[in-house]
């Protein structure tokens, strides 16, 4: 009888080719399996609530909600469930924001299959994972709190509001979607503009486009 304990992984990514590629790679690893898939944040939350998982492999660029907000929701549902961010964005862009929001690790999609396996194993064993370059910076204390892109200073909720504004959504529509009052959304907008040192929605939209944050 096979005594190997199977690690159940939920992959959340809106690109089927990515999900299929990870699934095929992990099929060669006896104890790691993609046991569930989700193409957007809503599906991810439904899967988290309805299944038993050892790890969530989560993309940041989701069609219905920014991945960091999804990460927060997942951690509210199941605080102990580890989430490994698997993204096209570089560590410089979102790794620190992800770790602050509760991620157990951050891996870019251009990482090798061996790095993916290593990251998964480290995270499910209770550790944290970042790439070698960022890990070296963190250990050396050379990543200043205010360093990196301005959007790294935003909370996941502020980032979500920023991206929705950049997509042209009104404050009323954003409030309805996030189940918050227009006044609260307006407060988020004011706060994020101050943090980003921007003045208008046009400035904000330009920043989002220049930094490739639009999905």
CSV table of C-alpha atoms in Angstrom, one decimal:
chain,number,residue,atom,x,y,z
A,1,UNK,CA,0.0,0.0,0.0
A,2,UNK,CA,1.2,3.5,-0.9
A,3,UNK,CA,2.0,5.3,2.3
A,4,UNK,CA,2.9,8.6,0.7
A,5,UNK,CA,0.6,11.4,1.9
A,6,UNK,CA,-0.9,13.3,-1.0
A,7,UNK,CA,-0.6,17.1,-0.8
A,8,UNK,CA,-3.9,18.7,-2.1
A,9,UNK,CA,-3.2,21.9,-4.0
A,10,UNK,CA,-5.8,24.4,-5.3
A,11,UNK,CA,-4.5,26.4,-8.3
A,12,UNK,CA,-6.1,29.8,-8.9
A,13,UNK,CA,-5.2,31.2,-12.3
A,14,UNK,CA,-7.4,32.5,-15.2
A,15,UNK,CA,-5.1,31.0,-17.8
A,16,UNK,CA,-6.0,27.4,-18.5
A,17,UNK,CA,-2.6,26.8,-20.1
A,18,UNK,CA,-0.9,27.8,-16.8
A,19,UNK,CA,-3.1,25.5,-14.8
A,20,UNK,CA,-2.5,22.6,-17.2
A,21,UNK,CA,1.2,23.2,-17.2
A,22,UNK,CA,1.5,23.1,-13.4
A,23,UNK,CA,-0.8,20.1,-13.2
A,24,UNK,CA,1.4,18.2,-15.7
A,25,UNK,CA,4.6,19.0,-13.9
A,26,UNK,CA,3.3,18.1,-10.5
A,27,UNK,CA,1.8,14.8,-11.9
A,28,UNK,CA,5.5,13.7,-12.1
A,29,UNK,CA,5.8,14.3,-8.3
A,30,UNK,CA,4.3,11.4,-6.3
A,31,UNK,CA,3.1,13.4,-3.3
A,32,UNK,CA,2.0,16.7,-4.9
A,33,UNK,CA,-1.3,17.0,-6.8
A,34,UNK,CA,-3.4,19.8,-8.3
A,35,UNK,CA,-6.7,18.6,-6.7
A,36,UNK,CA,-8.8,21.7,-7.7
A,37,UNK,CA,-8.8,24.6,-10.1
A,38,UNK,CA,-10.3,28.1,-10.1
A,39,UNK,CA,-10.3,30.6,-13.0
A,40,UNK,CA,-11.2,33.7,-10.9
A,41,UNK,CA,-11.5,34.9,-7.3
A,42,UNK,CA,-15.2,33.9,-6.9
A,43,UNK,CA,-14.5,30.3,-7.9
A,44,UNK,CA,-11.4,30.3,-5.6
A,45,UNK,CA,-13.4,31.4,-2.6
A,46,UNK,CA,-16.1,28.8,-3.3
A,47,UNK,CA,-13.4,26.1,-3.6
A,48,UNK,CA,-11.7,27.2,-0.4
A,49,UNK,CA,-15.0,27.1,1.5
A,50,UNK,CA,-16.1,23.7,0.1
A,51,UNK,CA,-12.9,21.7,0.0
A,52,UNK,CA,-10.0,20.6,2.1
A,53,UNK,CA,-6.7,21.9,0.8
A,54,UNK,CA,-3.0,21.9,1.9
A,55,UNK,CA,-2.0,24.8,-0.2
A,56,UNK,CA,-3.4,27.5,-2.5
A,57,UNK,CA,-1.3,28.5,-5.5
A,58,UNK,CA,-2.6,31.9,-6.4
A,59,UNK,CA,-2.1,34.3,-9.3
A,60,UNK,CA,-2.2,38.1,-8.6
A,61,UNK,CA,-3.7,39.2,-11.9
A,62,UNK,CA,-7.3,37.9,-11.7
A,63,UNK,CA,-10.2,39.1,-14.0
A,64,UNK,CA,-12.7,39.9,-11.2
A,65,UNK,CA,-10.5,41.0,-8.3
A,66,UNK,CA,-6.9,41.7,-7.5
A,67,UNK,CA,-5.2,38.6,-6.1
A,68,UNK,CA,-4.1,40.4,-2.9
A,69,UNK,CA,-7.7,41.0,-2.0
A,70,UNK,CA,-8.5,37.4,-2.8
A,71,UNK,CA,-5.5,36.4,-0.6
A,72,UNK,CA,-7.1,38.4,2.3
A,73,UNK,CA,-10.4,36.8,1.8
A,74,UNK,CA,-8.9,33.3,1.8
A,75,UNK,CA,-7.0,34.0,5.0
A,76,UNK,CA,-10.2,35.2,6.6
A,77,UNK,CA,-11.9,32.0,5.6
A,78,UNK,CA,-9.1,29.7,6.6
A,79,UNK,CA,-6.3,31.4,8.5
A,80,UNK,CA,-4.0,28.4,8.6
A,81,UNK,CA,-4.3,27.6,4.9
A,82,UNK,CA,-0.9,28.6,3.3
A,83,UNK,CA,-1.1,30.6,0.1
A,84,UNK,CA,1.8,30.7,-2.4
A,85,UNK,CA,1.6,33.6,-4.8
A,86,UNK,CA,2.5,32.5,-8.4
A,87,UNK,CA,2.7,35.6,-10.6
A,88,UNK,CA,4.0,37.1,-13.8
A,89,UNK,CA,4.9,40.2,-11.8
A,90,UNK,CA,8.5,40.4,-10.5
A,91,UNK,CA,9.3,40.1,-6.8
A,92,UNK,CA,10.2,43.8,-6.9
A,93,UNK,CA,6.6,44.7,-7.8
A,94,UNK,CA,4.5,42.6,-5.4
A,95,UNK,CA,6.5,40.2,-3.2
A,96,UNK,CA,6.6,42.4,-0.1
A,97,UNK,CA,3.0,43.4,-0.4
A,98,UNK,CA,2.0,39.8,-0.7
A,99,UNK,CA,3.9,38.7,2.3
A,100,UNK,CA,2.4,41.6,4.4
A,101,UNK,CA,-1.0,40.5,3.2
A,102,UNK,CA,-0.5,37.0,4.5
A,103,UNK,CA,1.1,35.0,1.7
A,104,UNK,CA,3.5,32.3,2.7
A,105,UNK,CA,5.6,32.8,-0.3
A,106,UNK,CA,6.1,34.5,-3.7
A,107,UNK,CA,7.2,32.8,-6.9
A,108,UNK,CA,7.4,34.3,-10.4
A,109,UNK,CA,6.1,32.3,-13.3
A,110,UNK,CA,9.5,32.3,-15.0
A,111,UNK,CA,10.9,30.2,-12.2
A,112,UNK,CA,12.2,26.7,-13.0
A,113,UNK,CA,10.0,23.7,-12.2
A,114,UNK,CA,12.5,22.8,-9.5
A,115,UNK,CA,12.0,26.2,-7.8
A,116,UNK,CA,8.2,25.6,-7.9
A,117,UNK,CA,8.6,22.3,-6.3
A,118,UNK,CA,11.0,23.7,-3.7
A,119,UNK,CA,8.6,26.6,-2.9
A,120,UNK,CA,5.6,24.3,-2.5
A,121,UNK,CA,7.4,22.0,-0.2
A,122,UNK,CA,8.8,24.8,2.0
A,123,UNK,CA,5.4,26.5,2.3
A,124,UNK,CA,3.5,23.3,3.2
A,125,UNK,CA,6.1,22.5,5.9
A,126,UNK,CA,5.3,25.8,7.5
A,127,UNK,CA,8.1,27.9,6.1
A,128,UNK,CA,8.1,30.9,3.8
A,129,UNK,CA,9.5,31.2,0.3
A,130,UNK,CA,10.9,34.1,-1.7
A,131,UNK,CA,13.4,34.0,-4.6
A,132,UNK,CA,17.2,34.0,-3.8
A,133,UNK,CA,17.7,37.6,-4.8
A,134,UNK,CA,15.0,39.0,-2.5
A,135,UNK,CA,15.9,36.6,0.3
A,136,UNK,CA,19.5,37.9,0.2
A,137,UNK,CA,18.2,41.5,0.3
A,138,UNK,CA,15.9,40.8,3.2
A,139,UNK,CA,18.6,39.0,5.2
A,140,UNK,CA,21.0,41.9,4.6
A,141,UNK,CA,18.3,44.4,5.6
A,142,UNK,CA,18.7,46.2,2.4
A,143,UNK,CA,15.0,46.4,1.4
A,144,UNK,CA,13.9,49.8,2.9
A,145,UNK,CA,10.3,50.1,4.1
A,146,UNK,CA,9.7,52.9,1.6
A,147,UNK,CA,11.6,51.4,-1.2
A,148,UNK,CA,10.3,49.8,-4.4
A,149,UNK,CA,7.3,51.0,-6.5
A,150,UNK,CA,4.9,53.4,-4.8
A,151,UNK,CA,2.0,50.9,-5.0
A,152,UNK,CA,3.8,48.6,-2.6
A,153,UNK,CA,2.9,51.1,0.1
A,154,UNK,CA,-0.8,50.4,-0.5
A,155,UNK,CA,-2.9,48.0,1.5
A,156,UNK,CA,-4.5,45.2,-0.5
A,157,UNK,CA,-7.9,47.0,-0.3
A,158,UNK,CA,-6.3,50.3,-1.5
A,159,UNK,CA,-4.7,48.5,-4.3
A,160,UNK,CA,-8.0,46.9,-5.3
A,161,UNK,CA,-9.7,50.3,-5.3
A,162,UNK,CA,-6.8,51.8,-7.4
A,163,UNK,CA,-7.1,49.2,-10.0
A,164,UNK,CA,-10.9,49.5,-10.3
A,165,UNK,CA,-10.6,53.3,-10.6
A,166,UNK,CA,-8.0,52.8,-13.3
A,167,UNK,CA,-10.5,50.5,-15.2
A,168,UNK,CA,-13.0,53.4,-15.2
A,169,UNK,CA,-15.3,52.1,-12.5
A,170,UNK,CA,-17.2,54.8,-10.5
A,171,UNK,CA,-16.9,55.1,-6.8
A,172,UNK,CA,-20.5,54.0,-6.5
A,173,UNK,CA,-19.9,50.9,-8.6
A,174,UNK,CA,-16.8,50.0,-6.7
A,175,UNK,CA,-18.7,50.4,-3.4
A,176,UNK,CA,-21.5,48.1,-4.6
A,177,UNK,CA,-19.0,45.5,-5.8
A,178,UNK,CA,-17.0,45.5,-2.6
A,179,UNK,CA,-20.0,45.9,-0.3
A,180,UNK,CA,-18.7,49.2,1.1
A,181,UNK,CA,-20.2,52.7,1.2
A,182,UNK,CA,-19.3,55.4,-1.3
A,183,UNK,CA,-17.8,57.4,1.5
A,184,UNK,CA,-15.5,54.6,2.5
A,185,UNK,CA,-14.4,54.1,-1.1
A,186,UNK,CA,-13.8,57.9,-1.4
A,187,UNK,CA,-11.6,57.7,1.8
A,188,UNK,CA,-9.6,54.8,0.2
A,189,UNK,CA,-9.2,56.9,-2.9
A,190,UNK,CA,-7.9,59.9,-1.0
A,191,UNK,CA,-5.5,57.8,1.1
A,192,UNK,CA,-4.0,56.0,-1.9
A,193,UNK,CA,-3.5,59.2,-3.9
A,194,UNK,CA,-1.6,60.6,-0.9
A,195,UNK,CA,0.5,57.5,-0.5
A,196,UNK,CA,1.2,57.5,-4.3
A,197,UNK,CA,1.8,61.2,-4.4
A,198,UNK,CA,-0.7,61.5,-7.2
A,199,UNK,CA,-3.4,64.2,-7.7
A,200,UNK,CA,-6.1,62.8,-10.0
A,201,UNK,CA,-7.7,59.7,-11.4
A,202,UNK,CA,-5.9,60.4,-14.7
A,203,UNK,CA,-2.5,60.4,-12.8
A,204,UNK,CA,-3.5,57.1,-11.1
A,205,UNK,CA,-4.6,55.5,-14.4
A,206,UNK,CA,-1.3,56.5,-16.1
A,207,UNK,CA,0.7,55.0,-13.2
A,208,UNK,CA,-1.2,51.7,-13.4
A,209,UNK,CA,-0.6,51.5,-17.2
A,210,UNK,CA,3.1,52.5,-17.0
A,211,UNK,CA,3.7,49.8,-14.3
A,212,UNK,CA,1.8,47.1,-16.2
A,213,UNK,CA,-0.7,46.5,-13.4
A,214,UNK,CA,-3.7,46.3,-15.7
A,215,UNK,CA,-4.8,42.7,-16.4
